[in-house]
GROMACS .gro file of C-alpha atoms in nm:
model
  338
    1MET     CA    1  -1.351   2.808   1.553
    2THR     CA    2  -1.169   2.477   1.520
    3MET     CA    3  -0.943   2.468   1.214
    4ASN     CA    4  -0.872   2.180   0.983
    5ARG     CA    5  -0.509   2.125   0.890
    6SER     CA    6  -0.459   1.952   0.558
    7TRP     CA    7  -0.181   1.882   0.311
    8VAL     CA    8  -0.229   1.997  -0.047
    9LEU     CA    9  -0.023   1.912  -0.352
   10ASP     CA   10   0.186   2.222  -0.419
   11SER     CA   11   0.349   2.099  -0.740
   12TYR     CA   12   0.383   1.785  -0.948
   13PRO     CA   13   0.707   1.599  -0.869
   14GLU     CA   14   0.969   1.572  -1.140
   15GLY     CA   15   1.131   1.240  -1.062
   16PRO     CA   16   1.109   1.127  -0.698
   17ALA     CA   17   0.861   1.318  -0.483
   18ARG     CA   18   1.009   1.571  -0.238
   19ALA     CA   19   0.881   1.731   0.080
   20ASP     CA   20   0.841   2.067  -0.097
   21ASN     CA   21   0.586   1.916  -0.337
   22PHE     CA   22   0.338   1.940  -0.048
   23ARG     CA   23   0.207   2.235   0.154
   24LEU     CA   24   0.028   2.238   0.491
   25VAL     CA   25  -0.277   2.468   0.499
   26GLU     CA   26  -0.547   2.557   0.751
   27ASN     CA   27  -0.916   2.606   0.679
   28PRO     CA   28  -1.232   2.598   0.890
   29VAL     CA   29  -1.360   2.248   0.964
   30PRO     CA   30  -1.612   2.160   0.689
   31GLN     CA   31  -1.974   2.094   0.778
   32PRO     CA   32  -2.168   1.791   0.653
   33GLY     CA   33  -2.462   1.843   0.422
   34PRO     CA   34  -2.764   1.614   0.370
   35GLY     CA   35  -2.660   1.248   0.355
   36GLN     CA   36  -2.306   1.327   0.472
   37ILE     CA   37  -2.096   1.264   0.782
   38LEU     CA   38  -1.813   1.461   0.940
   39VAL     CA   39  -1.515   1.247   1.037
   40ARG     CA   40  -1.219   1.328   1.264
   41THR     CA   41  -0.919   1.142   1.128
   42LEU     CA   42  -0.744   0.899   1.362
   43TRP     CA   43  -0.516   0.708   1.123
   44LEU     CA   44  -0.383   0.780   0.774
   45SER     CA   45  -0.263   0.510   0.536
   46MET     CA   46   0.040   0.561   0.313
   47ASP     CA   47   0.034   0.352  -0.004
   48PRO     CA   48   0.241   0.339  -0.326
   49TYR     CA   49  -0.064   0.411  -0.547
   50MET     CA   50  -0.052   0.771  -0.416
   51ARG     CA   51   0.254   0.841  -0.631
   52GLY     CA   52   0.049   0.782  -0.943
   53ARG     CA   53  -0.217   1.022  -0.812
   54ILE     CA   54   0.032   1.314  -0.803
   55SER     CA   55   0.138   1.284  -1.165
   56PRO     CA   56  -0.023   1.465  -1.457
   57ALA     CA   57  -0.004   1.141  -1.656
   58LYS     CA   58  -0.323   0.946  -1.721
   59ASN     CA   59  -0.397   0.680  -1.459
   60TYR     CA   60  -0.678   0.436  -1.381
   61THR     CA   61  -0.849   0.704  -1.172
   62ALA     CA   62  -0.841   1.083  -1.140
   63GLY     CA   63  -0.537   1.229  -0.972
   64VAL     CA   64  -0.464   1.525  -0.747
   65ARG     CA   65  -0.412   1.864  -0.908
   66PRO     CA   66  -0.191   2.130  -0.751
   67GLY     CA   67  -0.384   2.310  -0.478
   68GLU     CA   68  -0.604   2.008  -0.399
   69THR     CA   69  -0.595   1.801  -0.081
   70MET     CA   70  -0.384   1.488  -0.108
   71HIS     CA   71  -0.582   1.172  -0.170
   72GLY     CA   72  -0.560   0.885   0.073
   73GLY     CA   73  -0.744   0.640   0.291
   74GLY     CA   74  -0.774   0.638   0.664
   75VAL     CA   75  -0.977   0.559   0.972
   76GLY     CA   76  -1.168   0.817   1.169
   77GLU     CA   77  -1.447   0.881   1.418
   78VAL     CA   78  -1.785   1.016   1.313
   79ILE     CA   79  -1.836   1.344   1.505
   80ALA     CA   80  -2.146   1.470   1.321
   81SER     CA   81  -2.394   1.283   1.102
   82ASN     CA   82  -2.667   1.378   0.857
   83HIS     CA   83  -2.689   1.020   0.734
   84PRO     CA   84  -2.943   0.777   0.883
   85GLY     CA   85  -2.703   0.483   0.865
   86TRP     CA   86  -2.420   0.643   1.062
   87GLN     CA   87  -2.415   0.751   1.425
   88VAL     CA   88  -2.182   0.986   1.612
   89GLY     CA   89  -1.901   0.788   1.776
   90GLU     CA   90  -1.880   0.512   1.514
   91LEU     CA   91  -1.544   0.437   1.351
   92VAL     CA   92  -1.529   0.454   0.972
   93GLU     CA   93  -1.270   0.344   0.719
   94SER     CA   94  -1.274   0.539   0.395
   95MET     CA   95  -1.060   0.588   0.086
   96ASN     CA   96  -1.188   0.947   0.077
   97LEU     CA   97  -1.043   1.098   0.396
   98GLY     CA   98  -0.733   1.253   0.242
   99TRP     CA   99  -0.437   1.399   0.428
  100GLN     CA  100  -0.639   1.612   0.670
  101GLU     CA  101  -0.762   1.621   1.028
  102TYR     CA  102  -1.133   1.642   0.939
  103ALA     CA  103  -1.322   1.524   0.632
  104VAL     CA  104  -1.679   1.527   0.507
  105ILE     CA  105  -1.779   1.195   0.352
  106ALA     CA  106  -2.088   1.099   0.155
  107PRO     CA  107  -2.130   0.727   0.239
  108ASP     CA  108  -2.372   0.667  -0.049
  109GLN     CA  109  -2.138   0.809  -0.313
  110GLY     CA  110  -1.827   0.636  -0.439
  111GLY     CA  111  -1.935   0.277  -0.381
  112THR     CA  112  -1.821   0.062  -0.091
  113ALA     CA  113  -1.482   0.237  -0.084
  114ALA     CA  114  -1.655   0.552   0.047
  115ALA     CA  115  -1.737   0.436   0.401
  116ASN     CA  116  -1.702   0.106   0.583
  117ARG     CA  117  -1.740   0.022   0.949
  118VAL     CA  118  -1.424  -0.081   1.130
  119HIS     CA  119  -1.433  -0.442   1.248
  120PRO     CA  120  -1.475  -0.450   1.627
  121ASP     CA  121  -1.251  -0.755   1.672
  122ALA     CA  122  -0.935  -0.593   1.534
  123PRO     CA  123  -0.737  -0.276   1.606
  124PRO     CA  124  -0.885   0.020   1.411
  125GLN     CA  125  -0.572   0.063   1.197
  126ALA     CA  126  -0.602  -0.298   1.078
  127ALA     CA  127  -0.869  -0.164   0.841
  128LEU     CA  128  -0.579   0.001   0.655
  129SER     CA  129  -0.354  -0.305   0.646
  130TRP     CA  130  -0.418  -0.676   0.687
  131LEU     CA  131  -0.794  -0.627   0.727
  132GLY     CA  132  -0.814  -0.360   0.457
  133MET     CA  133  -0.696  -0.280   0.106
  134PRO     CA  134  -0.352  -0.449   0.140
  135GLY     CA  135  -0.515  -0.765   0.274
  136LEU     CA  136  -0.769  -0.773  -0.007
  137THR     CA  137  -0.493  -0.715  -0.264
  138ALA     CA  138  -0.290  -1.008  -0.132
  139TYR     CA  139  -0.597  -1.232  -0.109
  140ILE     CA  140  -0.712  -1.167  -0.466
  141GLY     CA  141  -0.361  -1.197  -0.603
  142LEU     CA  142  -0.318  -1.542  -0.450
  143PHE     CA  143  -0.664  -1.689  -0.498
  144GLU     CA  144  -0.763  -1.536  -0.832
  145ILE     CA  145  -0.435  -1.494  -1.021
  146GLY     CA  146  -0.164  -1.703  -0.858
  147ARG     CA  147  -0.364  -2.008  -0.745
  148PRO     CA  148  -0.050  -2.185  -0.618
  149LYS     CA  149  -0.067  -2.556  -0.557
  150PRO     CA  150   0.112  -2.725  -0.266
  151GLY     CA  151   0.481  -2.738  -0.350
  152ASP     CA  152   0.473  -2.450  -0.601
  153THR     CA  153   0.738  -2.180  -0.572
  154VAL     CA  154   0.605  -1.829  -0.512
  155VAL     CA  155   0.823  -1.517  -0.526
  156VAL     CA  156   0.702  -1.197  -0.359
  157SER     CA  157   0.879  -0.865  -0.418
  158ALA     CA  158   0.865  -0.588  -0.157
  159ALA     CA  159   0.801  -0.887   0.064
  160SER     CA  160   0.812  -0.709   0.399
  161GLY     CA  161   0.576  -0.432   0.290
  162ALA     CA  162   0.207  -0.389   0.359
  163VAL     CA  163   0.089  -0.622   0.080
  164GLY     CA  164   0.394  -0.845   0.048
  165GLN     CA  165   0.400  -0.974   0.404
  166ILE     CA  166   0.034  -1.081   0.378
  167ALA     CA  167   0.079  -1.234   0.034
  168GLY     CA  168   0.369  -1.447   0.155
  169GLN     CA  169   0.178  -1.577   0.455
  170ILE     CA  170  -0.129  -1.663   0.245
  171ALA     CA  171   0.094  -1.847  -0.001
  172LYS     CA  172   0.237  -2.050   0.288
  173LEU     CA  173  -0.116  -2.135   0.405
  174MET     CA  174  -0.182  -2.263   0.053
  175GLY     CA  175   0.118  -2.497   0.080
  176ALA     CA  176   0.364  -2.309  -0.140
  177ARG     CA  177   0.736  -2.256  -0.096
  178VAL     CA  178   0.775  -1.878  -0.068
  179VAL     CA  179   1.077  -1.664  -0.155
  180ALA     CA  180   1.102  -1.303  -0.036
  181VAL     CA  181   1.270  -1.023  -0.229
  182ALA     CA  182   1.346  -0.718  -0.015
  183SER     CA  183   1.593  -0.432   0.024
  184SER     CA  184   1.776  -0.530   0.343
  185ASP     CA  185   1.883  -0.829   0.547
  186ASP     CA  186   1.673  -0.700   0.838
  187LYS     CA  187   1.361  -0.711   0.622
  188LEU     CA  188   1.449  -1.060   0.501
  189ASP     CA  189   1.497  -1.175   0.861
  190TYR     CA  190   1.148  -1.048   0.937
  191CYS     CA  191   1.008  -1.233   0.636
  192ARG     CA  192   1.167  -1.557   0.753
  193SER     CA  193   1.022  -1.502   1.100
  194ILE     CA  194   0.669  -1.502   0.955
  195GLY     CA  195   0.722  -1.812   0.742
  196PHE     CA  196   0.903  -1.725   0.419
  197ASP     CA  197   1.137  -2.006   0.316
  198ALA     CA  198   1.416  -1.805   0.154
  199GLY     CA  199   1.512  -1.448   0.075
  200ILE     CA  200   1.700  -1.232  -0.175
  201ASN     CA  201   1.847  -0.892  -0.095
  202TYR     CA  202   1.816  -0.720  -0.431
  203ARG     CA  203   2.051  -0.439  -0.329
  204THR     CA  204   2.344  -0.666  -0.249
  205ALA     CA  205   2.296  -0.955  -0.494
  206PRO     CA  206   2.571  -0.918  -0.759
  207ASP     CA  207   2.355  -1.091  -1.023
  208LEU     CA  208   1.986  -1.070  -0.943
  209ALA     CA  209   1.869  -1.318  -1.207
  210ALA     CA  210   2.127  -1.570  -1.083
  211ALA     CA  211   2.013  -1.512  -0.724
  212VAL     CA  212   1.653  -1.589  -0.825
  213ALA     CA  213   1.766  -1.900  -1.011
  214ASP     CA  214   1.960  -2.016  -0.706
  215ALA     CA  215   1.662  -1.960  -0.473
  216CYS     CA  216   1.416  -2.115  -0.720
  217PRO     CA  217   1.594  -2.410  -0.884
  218GLU     CA  218   1.269  -2.546  -1.033
  219GLY     CA  219   1.162  -2.205  -1.159
  220VAL     CA  220   0.900  -1.959  -1.033
  221ASP     CA  221   0.541  -2.080  -1.050
  222PHE     CA  222   0.385  -1.756  -0.931
  223PHE     CA  223   0.536  -1.409  -0.907
  224PHE     CA  224   0.358  -1.151  -0.691
  225ASP     CA  225   0.519  -0.839  -0.838
  226ASN     CA  226   0.495  -0.532  -0.616
  227THR     CA  227   0.789  -0.344  -0.768
  228GLY     CA  228   0.853  -0.376  -1.140
  229GLY     CA  229   1.199  -0.278  -1.263
  230LEU     CA  230   1.507  -0.497  -1.237
  231ILE     CA  231   1.339  -0.736  -0.994
  232HIS     CA  232   1.062  -0.793  -1.248
  233ASP     CA  233   1.318  -0.869  -1.520
  234ALA     CA  234   1.513  -1.110  -1.300
  235VAL     CA  235   1.210  -1.311  -1.196
  236LEU     CA  236   1.055  -1.327  -1.543
  237ALA     CA  237   1.383  -1.473  -1.668
  238ASN     CA  238   1.325  -1.761  -1.423
  239LEU     CA  239   0.958  -1.849  -1.479
  240ALA     CA  240   0.851  -2.213  -1.475
  241ASN     CA  241   0.622  -2.353  -1.742
  242PHE     CA  242   0.266  -2.224  -1.710
  243ALA     CA  243   0.370  -1.970  -1.448
  244ARG     CA  244   0.139  -1.690  -1.338
  245VAL     CA  245   0.246  -1.331  -1.278
  246ALA     CA  246   0.040  -1.068  -1.096
  247ILE     CA  247   0.152  -0.712  -1.168
  248VAL     CA  248   0.041  -0.535  -0.851
  249GLY     CA  249   0.276  -0.237  -0.811
  250ARG     CA  250   0.568  -0.065  -0.980
  251ILE     CA  251   0.726   0.132  -0.700
  252ALA     CA  252   1.076   0.065  -0.835
  253VAL     CA  253   1.006   0.258  -1.157
  254ILE     CA  254   0.715   0.485  -1.073
  255ASP     CA  255   0.940   0.792  -1.053
  256LYS     CA  256   1.072   0.734  -1.406
  257PRO     CA  257   0.911   0.860  -1.727
  258ALA     CA  258   0.768   0.592  -1.956
  259SER     CA  259   1.061   0.635  -2.195
  260GLU     CA  260   1.300   0.518  -1.922
  261ASP     CA  261   1.088   0.233  -1.788
  262ILE     CA  262   1.252  -0.016  -2.018
  263GLY     CA  263   1.395  -0.351  -1.912
  264LEU     CA  264   1.454  -0.698  -2.042
  265ARG     CA  265   1.200  -0.792  -2.309
  266SER     CA  266   1.028  -1.100  -2.169
  267SER     CA  267   0.804  -1.196  -2.463
  268ALA     CA  268   1.025  -1.486  -2.574
  269ARG     CA  269   1.032  -1.626  -2.220
  270LEU     CA  270   0.655  -1.594  -2.196
  271VAL     CA  271   0.613  -1.793  -2.517
  272VAL     CA  272   0.849  -2.067  -2.403
  273THR     CA  273   0.689  -2.099  -2.059
  274ARG     CA  274   0.330  -2.029  -2.175
  275ALA     CA  275   0.305  -1.800  -1.873
  276THR     CA  276   0.015  -1.569  -1.790
  277VAL     CA  277   0.069  -1.207  -1.684
  278GLN     CA  278  -0.219  -1.011  -1.534
  279GLY     CA  279  -0.247  -0.665  -1.384
  280LEU     CA  280  -0.424  -0.631  -1.049
  281VAL     CA  281  -0.612  -0.319  -0.939
  282VAL     CA  282  -0.776  -0.398  -0.607
  283PHE     CA  283  -1.074  -0.168  -0.665
  284ASP     CA  284  -1.196  -0.411  -0.933
  285TRP     CA  285  -1.240  -0.665  -0.655
  286TRP     CA  286  -1.401  -0.449  -0.385
  287HIS     CA  287  -1.710  -0.673  -0.393
  288ARG     CA  288  -1.499  -0.958  -0.249
  289ARG     CA  289  -1.413  -0.770   0.073
  290ASP     CA  290  -1.649  -0.960   0.305
  291GLU     CA  291  -1.524  -1.298   0.185
  292ALA     CA  292  -1.159  -1.198   0.204
  293PHE     CA  293  -1.184  -1.027   0.541
  294ALA     CA  294  -1.367  -1.319   0.701
  295ARG     CA  295  -1.081  -1.551   0.607
  296LEU     CA  296  -0.808  -1.303   0.698
  297LEU     CA  297  -0.965  -1.244   1.039
  298LYS     CA  298  -0.992  -1.621   1.097
  299TRP     CA  299  -0.626  -1.673   1.008
  300HIS     CA  300  -0.525  -1.387   1.236
  301ARG     CA  301  -0.721  -1.532   1.528
  302GLN     CA  302  -0.555  -1.869   1.467
  303GLY     CA  303  -0.209  -1.711   1.476
  304HIS     CA  304  -0.139  -1.777   1.106
  305LEU     CA  305  -0.126  -1.411   1.007
  306GLN     CA  306   0.123  -1.169   1.162
  307PHE     CA  307   0.176  -0.807   1.067
  308ARG     CA  308   0.428  -0.529   1.125
  309GLU     CA  309   0.345  -0.157   1.125
  310ASP     CA  310   0.562   0.155   1.092
  311VAL     CA  311   0.390   0.450   1.263
  312LEU     CA  312   0.469   0.822   1.259
  313GLU     CA  313   0.283   1.066   1.482
  314GLY     CA  314   0.082   1.374   1.382
  315ILE     CA  315  -0.060   1.526   1.064
  316GLU     CA  316   0.268   1.717   1.028
  317THR     CA  317   0.449   1.392   0.943
  318ALA     CA  318   0.229   1.289   0.648
  319PRO     CA  319   0.476   1.389   0.372
  320GLU     CA  320   0.764   1.237   0.568
  321ALA     CA  321   0.571   0.912   0.603
  322PHE     CA  322   0.490   0.908   0.232
  323LEU     CA  323   0.852   0.970   0.130
  324ARG     CA  324   0.969   0.711   0.383
  325MET     CA  325   0.740   0.453   0.227
  326MET     CA  326   0.834   0.544  -0.130
  327SER     CA  327   1.208   0.511  -0.057
  328GLY     CA  328   1.169   0.175   0.122
  329ARG     CA  329   1.284   0.306   0.459
  330ASN     CA  330   0.967   0.183   0.630
  331HIS     CA  331   0.946  -0.150   0.809
  332GLY     CA  332   0.598  -0.286   0.743
  333LYS     CA  333   0.281  -0.091   0.675
  334GLN     CA  334   0.339   0.284   0.682
  335LEU     CA  335   0.081   0.468   0.894
  336VAL     CA  336   0.034   0.811   1.047
  337ARG     CA  337  -0.149   0.837   1.380
  338LEU     CA  338  -0.323   1.169   1.443
   0.00000   0.00000   0.00000
């Protein structure tokens, strides 16, 4: 009998996640019931939201309890189907695969995040990056929250990451001047190669707020915040009048308890600048996928959208890939190929 290897959460992390918080187990391959499909995983996506799923703290959706399979999206091939809309051999993208080699999915349960066909005109793993959740996040952040006008200054933190690199390129297409914030000069060089106008290495800048002020002399019109923490404080201290801020991720502080996630109080600056701050959870905008993906695919075909991936091989590397992404050691979208 073929076995299914999967990673379960062994314990909740205290502080940064560690490899021993996860445990590899083997079980028989599950069988699909009525209205379900059996999927063999080809690609796994590693995303910062997963850190929130392995905490006992309340989040916007249910998390993973110890002993349960790790949550996560991926791309796989349908190898058995009891669903009239899905045929054996089709490729499916789903948020419900988890860290495992085989998964049973109910396409009619869980909304459009449950099962989507992979676009035939792009590599399958693109459904996990520029033509998937990161692409939709960047698209909504720019067109619904940021709305930069030509000549506006846009700052993107974690700029070389899965979402940041797309957000910066969309901002350039909208006519903005775009500043990258990243953790190394190599990552900033990559950002410049795809169109960013300037960059800030937050690990080497002696005064981060001053570095933002120097890179954005007229202030920041839109801040695409993927990190939180000290970068958030430095940029909010440099907002222009009527600036917009999208709070997309908080990877810089996600390992800290709420009592330690304290930075510069920005309320006075928000009053002075009359700025707007809005949180962005991409699942609220899932209904805009077709619109967003049509434009992203067009830009990619035209050569306006480039993308870098960081790939590890084999289900065994899933925790390593996750920890690599969480510590910022990845270069581009972190993926695992099975």
